[in-house]
Amino acid sequence: MSSSRKGVVILGIYVADLAFRAGRLPRMGETLLGSGFALGPGGKGSNQAVAAARAGTAIPVTFITKIGRDAFADIGLATWKSDGITTDYVVQMESEPTGAAFIFVSTETGDNAIIVNGGAAGTITIEDVEDAATAIRSAAVFMTQFEQPIDAARRGLEIARQAGVTTILNPAPAASADDGLYGLCDYVTPNESEASTITGLPVDTLEQARAAGDDLLRRGAGVALITLGERGALYHSGRESILVPAFPVETVVETTGAGDAFNGGFAAALAEGMKPLEAARFACAAAALSVGKAGTAPSMPRRAEIDRLMKAHP
Ligand code: RIB
């Protein structure tokens, strides 16, 4: 990694999260009384940018996206401002609204189910990404996901790879992509269900996760880093396959955004120069802290909390 390259650049979507808490999802045609509601900033790319900005000390974080000109957009702009995220490549469109996500949070388990519509961010093009090429080339780490058009993700990864920038693909939500895309990635970071959908293999046990990891390596990924919920994360490369254990969580309030906390934390740690396995441990700590709080972006932990948790569990 060249020392002249700095910080994390993230391409992805921002949407407003509308989170409803209830005991269960309604059946078709049924109206159910919920027990809580929250409106807040979301979208995997934006959540990861917030996670990276809070986890990283003194590393710049730049977010590339498209939003509308509306009240949902204002929530995003205020969030990025307060977390010091560079928004030079956030395009405000007149013609499209900011996207939104319906999030069901189970009051029983804290687990979630999501419907997301990217709105303006769903129109991100290859040209939009090329407009941000200077920022991508100057980053230490570039990260993207599958919520915006995949062609845009691919272009970002190509620009980063050509410039020698470390690349992370969080393939969420799972989508089919040709193997050439994985060959552009130093790290591919699915959760169990995404790893299973992408590879067509079951991912219930650690051994199955290793087999899915092998499949991702065959597709060209440098390292498969598969998050395994309360078990932690599997760091699987051609040379080593190590389970990075999860940190203990006292009370699970909401699991939405835990993957984003992991990815943002991992990217920030790599950009700071941590070794990949240490960065994965740092990412697990960030994820554990995020599930103890409600919301997605609002649940992203700050560096001091992550350091405290890591010190308590050396
Ligand atoms: O990963 C959680 C995010 O996925 C939510 O914030 C929601 O907006 C969806 O994009």
Short mmCIF file of N, CA and C in Angstrom, two decimals, residues 18-150:
data_model
loop_
_atom_site.label_atom_id
_atom_site.label_comp_id
_atom_site.label_asym_id
_atom_site.label_seq_id
_atom_site.Cartn_x
_atom_site.Cartn_y
_atom_site.Cartn_z
N LEU A 18 -36.79 3.26 7.37
CA LEU A 18 -38.02 3.37 8.15
C LEU A 18 -38.17 2.03 8.87
N ALA A 19 -37.81 2.03 10.15
CA ALA A 19 -37.72 0.77 10.89
C ALA A 19 -38.93 0.60 11.81
N PHE A 20 -39.62 -0.51 11.64
CA PHE A 20 -40.81 -0.83 12.44
C PHE A 20 -40.48 -2.01 13.34
N ARG A 21 -40.79 -1.89 14.63
CA ARG A 21 -40.60 -3.01 15.55
C ARG A 21 -41.94 -3.70 15.78
N ALA A 22 -41.96 -5.00 15.67
CA ALA A 22 -43.19 -5.78 15.91
C ALA A 22 -42.79 -7.20 16.25
N GLY A 23 -43.74 -7.96 16.79
CA GLY A 23 -43.46 -9.34 17.18
C GLY A 23 -43.23 -10.22 15.96
N ARG A 24 -43.92 -9.90 14.88
CA ARG A 24 -43.77 -10.70 13.65
C ARG A 24 -44.16 -9.83 12.47
N LEU A 25 -43.89 -10.33 11.27
CA LEU A 25 -44.31 -9.64 10.04
C LEU A 25 -45.81 -9.86 9.85
N PRO A 26 -46.54 -8.87 9.32
CA PRO A 26 -47.97 -9.12 9.04
C PRO A 26 -48.14 -10.12 7.90
N ARG A 27 -49.28 -10.84 7.96
CA ARG A 27 -49.61 -11.70 6.80
C ARG A 27 -50.21 -10.82 5.72
N MET A 28 -50.25 -11.28 4.47
CA MET A 28 -50.82 -10.51 3.37
C MET A 28 -52.27 -10.14 3.70
N GLY A 29 -52.61 -8.86 3.57
CA GLY A 29 -53.98 -8.40 3.85
C GLY A 29 -54.22 -8.05 5.30
N GLU A 30 -53.23 -8.29 6.17
CA GLU A 30 -53.39 -8.05 7.61
C GLU A 30 -52.74 -6.72 8.00
N THR A 31 -53.35 -6.01 8.97
CA THR A 31 -52.69 -4.83 9.56
C THR A 31 -52.30 -5.21 10.99
N LEU A 32 -51.07 -4.93 11.33
CA LEU A 32 -50.54 -5.32 12.64
C LEU A 32 -50.14 -4.07 13.40
N LEU A 33 -50.42 -4.01 14.70
CA LEU A 33 -49.95 -2.88 15.50
C LEU A 33 -48.49 -3.10 15.85
N GLY A 34 -47.65 -2.10 15.54
CA GLY A 34 -46.23 -2.23 15.87
C GLY A 34 -45.98 -1.73 17.28
N SER A 35 -44.74 -1.96 17.77
CA SER A 35 -44.43 -1.46 19.11
C SER A 35 -43.34 -0.39 19.07
N GLY A 36 -42.95 0.04 17.87
CA GLY A 36 -41.95 1.10 17.80
C GLY A 36 -41.66 1.46 16.36
N PHE A 37 -41.20 2.69 16.15
CA PHE A 37 -40.85 3.15 14.80
C PHE A 37 -39.69 4.13 14.90
N ALA A 38 -38.79 4.06 13.93
CA ALA A 38 -37.71 5.06 13.86
C ALA A 38 -37.39 5.36 12.41
N LEU A 39 -37.14 6.63 12.16
CA LEU A 39 -36.71 7.08 10.83
C LEU A 39 -35.26 7.54 10.97
N GLY A 40 -34.39 7.02 10.14
CA GLY A 40 -32.97 7.42 10.28
C GLY A 40 -32.19 7.13 9.02
N PRO A 41 -30.90 7.52 9.03
CA PRO A 41 -30.06 7.31 7.85
C PRO A 41 -29.70 5.84 7.68
N GLY A 42 -29.73 5.36 6.43
CA GLY A 42 -29.39 3.97 6.14
C GLY A 42 -28.80 3.81 4.75
N GLY A 43 -28.88 2.60 4.23
CA GLY A 43 -28.21 2.27 2.96
C GLY A 43 -26.84 1.71 3.31
N LYS A 44 -26.50 0.56 2.73
CA LYS A 44 -25.26 -0.11 3.15
C LYS A 44 -24.03 0.77 2.94
N GLY A 45 -23.95 1.42 1.78
CA GLY A 45 -22.76 2.24 1.50
C GLY A 45 -22.62 3.36 2.52
N SER A 46 -23.72 4.06 2.78
CA SER A 46 -23.67 5.17 3.72
C SER A 46 -23.38 4.66 5.14
N ASN A 47 -24.01 3.56 5.53
CA ASN A 47 -23.74 3.00 6.87
C ASN A 47 -22.26 2.65 7.02
N GLN A 48 -21.70 2.07 5.95
CA GLN A 48 -20.28 1.67 6.01
C GLN A 48 -19.38 2.89 6.09
N ALA A 49 -19.79 3.97 5.40
CA ALA A 49 -19.00 5.21 5.48
C ALA A 49 -19.03 5.77 6.91
N VAL A 50 -20.21 5.74 7.52
CA VAL A 50 -20.33 6.24 8.90
C VAL A 50 -19.49 5.35 9.83
N ALA A 51 -19.59 4.03 9.63
CA ALA A 51 -18.82 3.09 10.47
C ALA A 51 -17.32 3.36 10.33
N ALA A 52 -16.86 3.55 9.09
CA ALA A 52 -15.42 3.77 8.87
C ALA A 52 -14.98 5.10 9.48
N ALA A 53 -15.82 6.13 9.34
CA ALA A 53 -15.45 7.45 9.86
C ALA A 53 -15.37 7.43 11.39
N ARG A 54 -16.29 6.68 12.03
CA ARG A 54 -16.26 6.65 13.49
C ARG A 54 -15.16 5.73 14.02
N ALA A 55 -14.85 4.67 13.25
CA ALA A 55 -13.85 3.70 13.72
C ALA A 55 -12.43 4.17 13.45
N GLY A 56 -12.25 4.91 12.37
CA GLY A 56 -10.90 5.32 11.98
C GLY A 56 -10.47 6.56 12.74
N THR A 57 -9.20 6.60 13.09
CA THR A 57 -8.73 7.84 13.70
C THR A 57 -7.91 8.56 12.64
N ALA A 58 -8.30 9.76 12.36
CA ALA A 58 -7.55 10.62 11.44
C ALA A 58 -7.38 10.02 10.04
N ILE A 59 -8.34 9.21 9.59
CA ILE A 59 -8.29 8.82 8.18
C ILE A 59 -9.49 9.46 7.48
N PRO A 60 -9.28 10.06 6.31
CA PRO A 60 -10.41 10.65 5.60
C PRO A 60 -11.32 9.57 5.02
N VAL A 61 -12.63 9.83 5.04
CA VAL A 61 -13.61 8.91 4.44
C VAL A 61 -14.43 9.70 3.42
N THR A 62 -14.47 9.18 2.20
CA THR A 62 -15.23 9.84 1.13
C THR A 62 -16.34 8.90 0.68
N PHE A 63 -17.53 9.46 0.49
CA PHE A 63 -18.67 8.64 0.08
C PHE A 63 -19.14 9.09 -1.31
N ILE A 64 -19.32 8.11 -2.20
CA ILE A 64 -19.80 8.39 -3.56
C ILE A 64 -21.22 7.87 -3.68
N THR A 65 -22.18 8.74 -3.97
CA THR A 65 -23.56 8.28 -4.13
C THR A 65 -24.40 9.31 -4.87
N LYS A 66 -25.69 9.00 -5.03
CA LYS A 66 -26.65 9.97 -5.58
C LYS A 66 -27.87 10.00 -4.67
N ILE A 67 -28.38 11.21 -4.44
CA ILE A 67 -29.57 11.39 -3.61
C ILE A 67 -30.50 12.38 -4.31
N GLY A 68 -31.70 12.55 -3.77
CA GLY A 68 -32.61 13.53 -4.33
C GLY A 68 -32.45 14.88 -3.62
N ARG A 69 -33.47 15.73 -3.78
CA ARG A 69 -33.51 17.00 -3.04
C ARG A 69 -34.77 16.97 -2.22
N ASP A 70 -34.70 16.34 -1.06
CA ASP A 70 -35.91 16.15 -0.26
C ASP A 70 -35.51 15.95 1.21
N ALA A 71 -36.51 15.73 2.04
CA ALA A 71 -36.26 15.63 3.48
C ALA A 71 -35.38 14.42 3.81
N PHE A 72 -35.55 13.31 3.08
CA PHE A 72 -34.70 12.13 3.33
C PHE A 72 -33.23 12.45 3.02
N ALA A 73 -33.02 13.21 1.93
CA ALA A 73 -31.65 13.60 1.56
C ALA A 73 -31.02 14.44 2.67
N ASP A 74 -31.83 15.33 3.26
CA ASP A 74 -31.30 16.21 4.32
C ASP A 74 -30.78 15.41 5.51
N ILE A 75 -31.45 14.28 5.80
CA ILE A 75 -30.99 13.43 6.92
C ILE A 75 -29.59 12.89 6.61
N GLY A 76 -29.41 12.46 5.36
CA GLY A 76 -28.09 11.94 4.96
C GLY A 76 -27.03 13.03 5.04
N LEU A 77 -27.33 14.19 4.48
CA LEU A 77 -26.34 15.28 4.46
C LEU A 77 -25.93 15.67 5.88
N ALA A 78 -26.91 15.71 6.79
CA ALA A 78 -26.60 16.07 8.18
C ALA A 78 -25.73 14.99 8.83
N THR A 79 -26.03 13.74 8.53
CA THR A 79 -25.26 12.62 9.10
C THR A 79 -23.80 12.70 8.66
N TRP A 80 -23.58 12.85 7.35
CA TRP A 80 -22.20 12.86 6.82
C TRP A 80 -21.44 14.06 7.37
N LYS A 81 -22.14 15.19 7.51
CA LYS A 81 -21.47 16.38 8.04
C LYS A 81 -21.02 16.12 9.47
N SER A 82 -21.92 15.55 10.27
CA SER A 82 -21.56 15.40 11.68
C SER A 82 -20.48 14.33 11.86
N ASP A 83 -20.35 13.39 10.92
CA ASP A 83 -19.29 12.39 11.05
C ASP A 83 -18.05 12.73 10.22
N GLY A 84 -18.03 13.93 9.63
CA GLY A 84 -16.83 14.39 8.92
C GLY A 84 -16.55 13.65 7.63
N ILE A 85 -17.60 13.14 6.99
CA ILE A 85 -17.41 12.38 5.73
C ILE A 85 -17.41 13.34 4.55
N THR A 86 -16.44 13.16 3.64
CA THR A 86 -16.34 14.03 2.47
C THR A 86 -17.47 13.70 1.49
N THR A 87 -18.17 14.74 1.05
CA THR A 87 -19.34 14.53 0.18
C THR A 87 -19.15 15.17 -1.20
N ASP A 88 -17.89 15.36 -1.60
CA ASP A 88 -17.63 16.00 -2.90
C ASP A 88 -18.25 15.21 -4.06
N TYR A 89 -18.46 13.90 -3.84
CA TYR A 89 -19.00 13.06 -4.92
C TYR A 89 -20.40 12.54 -4.58
N VAL A 90 -21.12 13.31 -3.78
CA VAL A 90 -22.54 13.03 -3.55
C VAL A 90 -23.31 13.94 -4.51
N VAL A 91 -24.00 13.33 -5.47
CA VAL A 91 -24.72 14.10 -6.49
C VAL A 91 -26.18 14.23 -6.07
N GLN A 92 -26.69 15.47 -6.04
CA GLN A 92 -28.12 15.67 -5.73
C GLN A 92 -28.89 15.82 -7.03
N MET A 93 -29.86 14.93 -7.23
CA MET A 93 -30.65 14.94 -8.47
C MET A 93 -31.97 15.68 -8.25
N GLU A 94 -32.39 16.37 -9.30
CA GLU A 94 -33.71 17.03 -9.26
C GLU A 94 -34.79 16.02 -9.63
N SER A 95 -34.42 15.08 -10.50
CA SER A 95 -35.43 14.24 -11.15
C SER A 95 -35.79 12.96 -10.39
N GLU A 96 -35.00 12.58 -9.38
CA GLU A 96 -35.25 11.32 -8.66
C GLU A 96 -35.33 11.60 -7.17
N PRO A 97 -36.18 10.86 -6.46
CA PRO A 97 -36.22 11.03 -5.01
C PRO A 97 -35.11 10.23 -4.33
N THR A 98 -34.79 10.60 -3.12
CA THR A 98 -33.88 9.79 -2.31
C THR A 98 -34.56 8.45 -2.02
N GLY A 99 -33.78 7.39 -1.98
CA GLY A 99 -34.34 6.07 -1.73
C GLY A 99 -34.79 5.87 -0.29
N ALA A 100 -35.45 4.73 -0.06
CA ALA A 100 -35.95 4.42 1.29
C ALA A 100 -35.93 2.91 1.50
N ALA A 101 -35.85 2.52 2.76
CA ALA A 101 -35.89 1.09 3.09
C ALA A 101 -36.96 0.85 4.16
N PHE A 102 -37.77 -0.19 3.94
CA PHE A 102 -38.69 -0.69 4.97
C PHE A 102 -37.91 -1.73 5.76
N ILE A 103 -37.81 -1.52 7.07
CA ILE A 103 -37.08 -2.49 7.89
C ILE A 103 -38.01 -3.02 8.98
N PHE A 104 -38.21 -4.34 8.98
CA PHE A 104 -38.95 -4.98 10.07
C PHE A 104 -37.91 -5.46 11.08
N VAL A 105 -38.08 -5.03 12.35
CA VAL A 105 -37.19 -5.52 13.41
C VAL A 105 -38.02 -6.34 14.38
N SER A 106 -37.64 -7.59 14.57
CA SER A 106 -38.38 -8.47 15.47
C SER A 106 -38.13 -8.08 16.93
N THR A 107 -39.22 -7.85 17.67
CA THR A 107 -39.05 -7.54 19.10
C THR A 107 -38.61 -8.79 19.86
N GLU A 108 -38.80 -9.96 19.24
CA GLU A 108 -38.42 -11.22 19.91
C GLU A 108 -36.91 -11.44 19.85
N THR A 109 -36.32 -11.22 18.66
CA THR A 109 -34.91 -11.62 18.47
C THR A 109 -33.99 -10.46 18.08
N GLY A 110 -34.55 -9.32 17.68
CA GLY A 110 -33.71 -8.22 17.18
C GLY A 110 -33.33 -8.42 15.72
N ASP A 111 -33.71 -9.56 15.14
CA ASP A 111 -33.39 -9.82 13.73
C ASP A 111 -34.24 -8.95 12.81
N ASN A 112 -33.86 -8.87 11.54
CA ASN A 112 -34.54 -7.93 10.65
C ASN A 112 -34.86 -8.55 9.29
N ALA A 113 -35.81 -7.90 8.61
CA ALA A 113 -36.10 -8.21 7.21
C ALA A 113 -36.26 -6.87 6.51
N ILE A 114 -35.72 -6.73 5.31
CA ILE A 114 -35.62 -5.40 4.68
C ILE A 114 -36.11 -5.43 3.24
N ILE A 115 -36.86 -4.37 2.86
CA ILE A 115 -37.09 -4.09 1.43
C ILE A 115 -36.45 -2.73 1.18
N VAL A 116 -35.55 -2.65 0.22
CA VAL A 116 -34.88 -1.38 -0.04
C VAL A 116 -35.10 -0.95 -1.49
N ASN A 117 -35.36 0.35 -1.66
CA ASN A 117 -35.44 0.92 -3.00
C ASN A 117 -34.43 2.07 -3.08
N GLY A 118 -33.46 1.92 -3.97
CA GLY A 118 -32.34 2.87 -3.98
C GLY A 118 -32.69 4.27 -4.45
N GLY A 119 -33.85 4.46 -5.10
CA GLY A 119 -34.21 5.80 -5.59
C GLY A 119 -33.10 6.37 -6.44
N ALA A 120 -32.69 7.61 -6.14
CA ALA A 120 -31.63 8.27 -6.93
C ALA A 120 -30.37 7.41 -7.00
N ALA A 121 -30.04 6.74 -5.91
CA ALA A 121 -28.80 5.93 -5.88
C ALA A 121 -28.90 4.72 -6.82
N GLY A 122 -30.13 4.34 -7.15
CA GLY A 122 -30.31 3.24 -8.09
C GLY A 122 -29.96 3.64 -9.52
N THR A 123 -29.69 4.93 -9.74
CA THR A 123 -29.34 5.39 -11.09
C THR A 123 -27.84 5.68 -11.23
N ILE A 124 -27.04 5.27 -10.25
CA ILE A 124 -25.59 5.52 -10.34
C ILE A 124 -25.03 4.79 -11.57
N THR A 125 -24.31 5.54 -12.40
CA THR A 125 -23.79 4.98 -13.66
C THR A 125 -22.26 4.84 -13.62
N ILE A 126 -21.75 4.17 -14.64
CA ILE A 126 -20.30 4.05 -14.81
C ILE A 126 -19.67 5.45 -14.88
N GLU A 127 -20.36 6.37 -15.59
CA GLU A 127 -19.82 7.74 -15.75
C GLU A 127 -19.76 8.44 -14.38
N ASP A 128 -20.78 8.22 -13.54
CA ASP A 128 -20.75 8.83 -12.20
C ASP A 128 -19.51 8.38 -11.44
N VAL A 129 -19.19 7.08 -11.58
CA VAL A 129 -18.04 6.54 -10.86
C VAL A 129 -16.75 7.12 -11.46
N GLU A 130 -16.72 7.24 -12.78
CA GLU A 130 -15.51 7.80 -13.41
C GLU A 130 -15.30 9.25 -12.98
N ASP A 131 -16.38 9.96 -12.72
CA ASP A 131 -16.25 11.34 -12.23
C ASP A 131 -15.52 11.39 -10.88
N ALA A 132 -15.58 10.28 -10.15
CA ALA A 132 -14.95 10.24 -8.82
C ALA A 132 -13.61 9.50 -8.86
N ALA A 133 -13.07 9.27 -10.08
CA ALA A 133 -11.86 8.44 -10.23
C ALA A 133 -10.67 9.00 -9.44
N THR A 134 -10.55 10.32 -9.40
CA THR A 134 -9.39 10.90 -8.70
C THR A 134 -9.42 10.52 -7.22
N ALA A 135 -10.60 10.58 -6.63
CA ALA A 135 -10.73 10.22 -5.21
C ALA A 135 -10.43 8.74 -5.02
N ILE A 136 -10.96 7.90 -5.90
CA ILE A 136 -10.76 6.45 -5.76
C ILE A 136 -9.27 6.13 -5.85
N ARG A 137 -8.59 6.75 -6.81
CA ARG A 137 -7.16 6.45 -7.02
C ARG A 137 -6.30 6.91 -5.85
N SER A 138 -6.79 7.91 -5.11
CA SER A 138 -5.94 8.44 -4.03
C SER A 138 -6.23 7.77 -2.69
N ALA A 139 -7.15 6.78 -2.68
CA ALA A 139 -7.51 6.13 -1.42
C ALA A 139 -6.54 5.01 -1.08
N ALA A 140 -6.49 4.67 0.22
CA ALA A 140 -5.78 3.44 0.61
C ALA A 140 -6.68 2.24 0.37
N VAL A 141 -7.99 2.43 0.62
CA VAL A 141 -8.96 1.34 0.50
C VAL A 141 -10.20 1.83 -0.23
N PHE A 142 -10.67 1.03 -1.19
CA PHE A 142 -11.93 1.32 -1.88
C PHE A 142 -12.89 0.17 -1.58
N MET A 143 -14.14 0.52 -1.25
CA MET A 143 -15.12 -0.52 -0.90
C MET A 143 -16.46 -0.22 -1.58
N THR A 144 -17.13 -1.28 -2.03
CA THR A 144 -18.47 -1.12 -2.59
C THR A 144 -19.31 -2.36 -2.30
N GLN A 145 -20.58 -2.30 -2.69
CA GLN A 145 -21.54 -3.37 -2.42
C GLN A 145 -22.35 -3.62 -3.68
N PHE A 146 -23.46 -4.37 -3.52
CA PHE A 146 -24.31 -4.70 -4.67
C PHE A 146 -25.66 -3.97 -4.61
N GLU A 147 -25.79 -2.90 -3.83
CA GLU A 147 -27.10 -2.23 -3.76
C GLU A 147 -27.32 -1.27 -4.91
N GLN A 148 -26.23 -0.68 -5.43
CA GLN A 148 -26.35 0.18 -6.62
C GLN A 148 -26.05 -0.71 -7.84
N PRO A 149 -26.28 -0.22 -9.06
CA PRO A 149 -26.03 -1.07 -10.23
C PRO A 149 -24.62 -1.69 -10.20
N ILE A 150 -24.56 -2.99 -10.56
CA ILE A 150 -23.30 -3.73 -10.46
C ILE A 150 -22.24 -3.18 -11.41
#
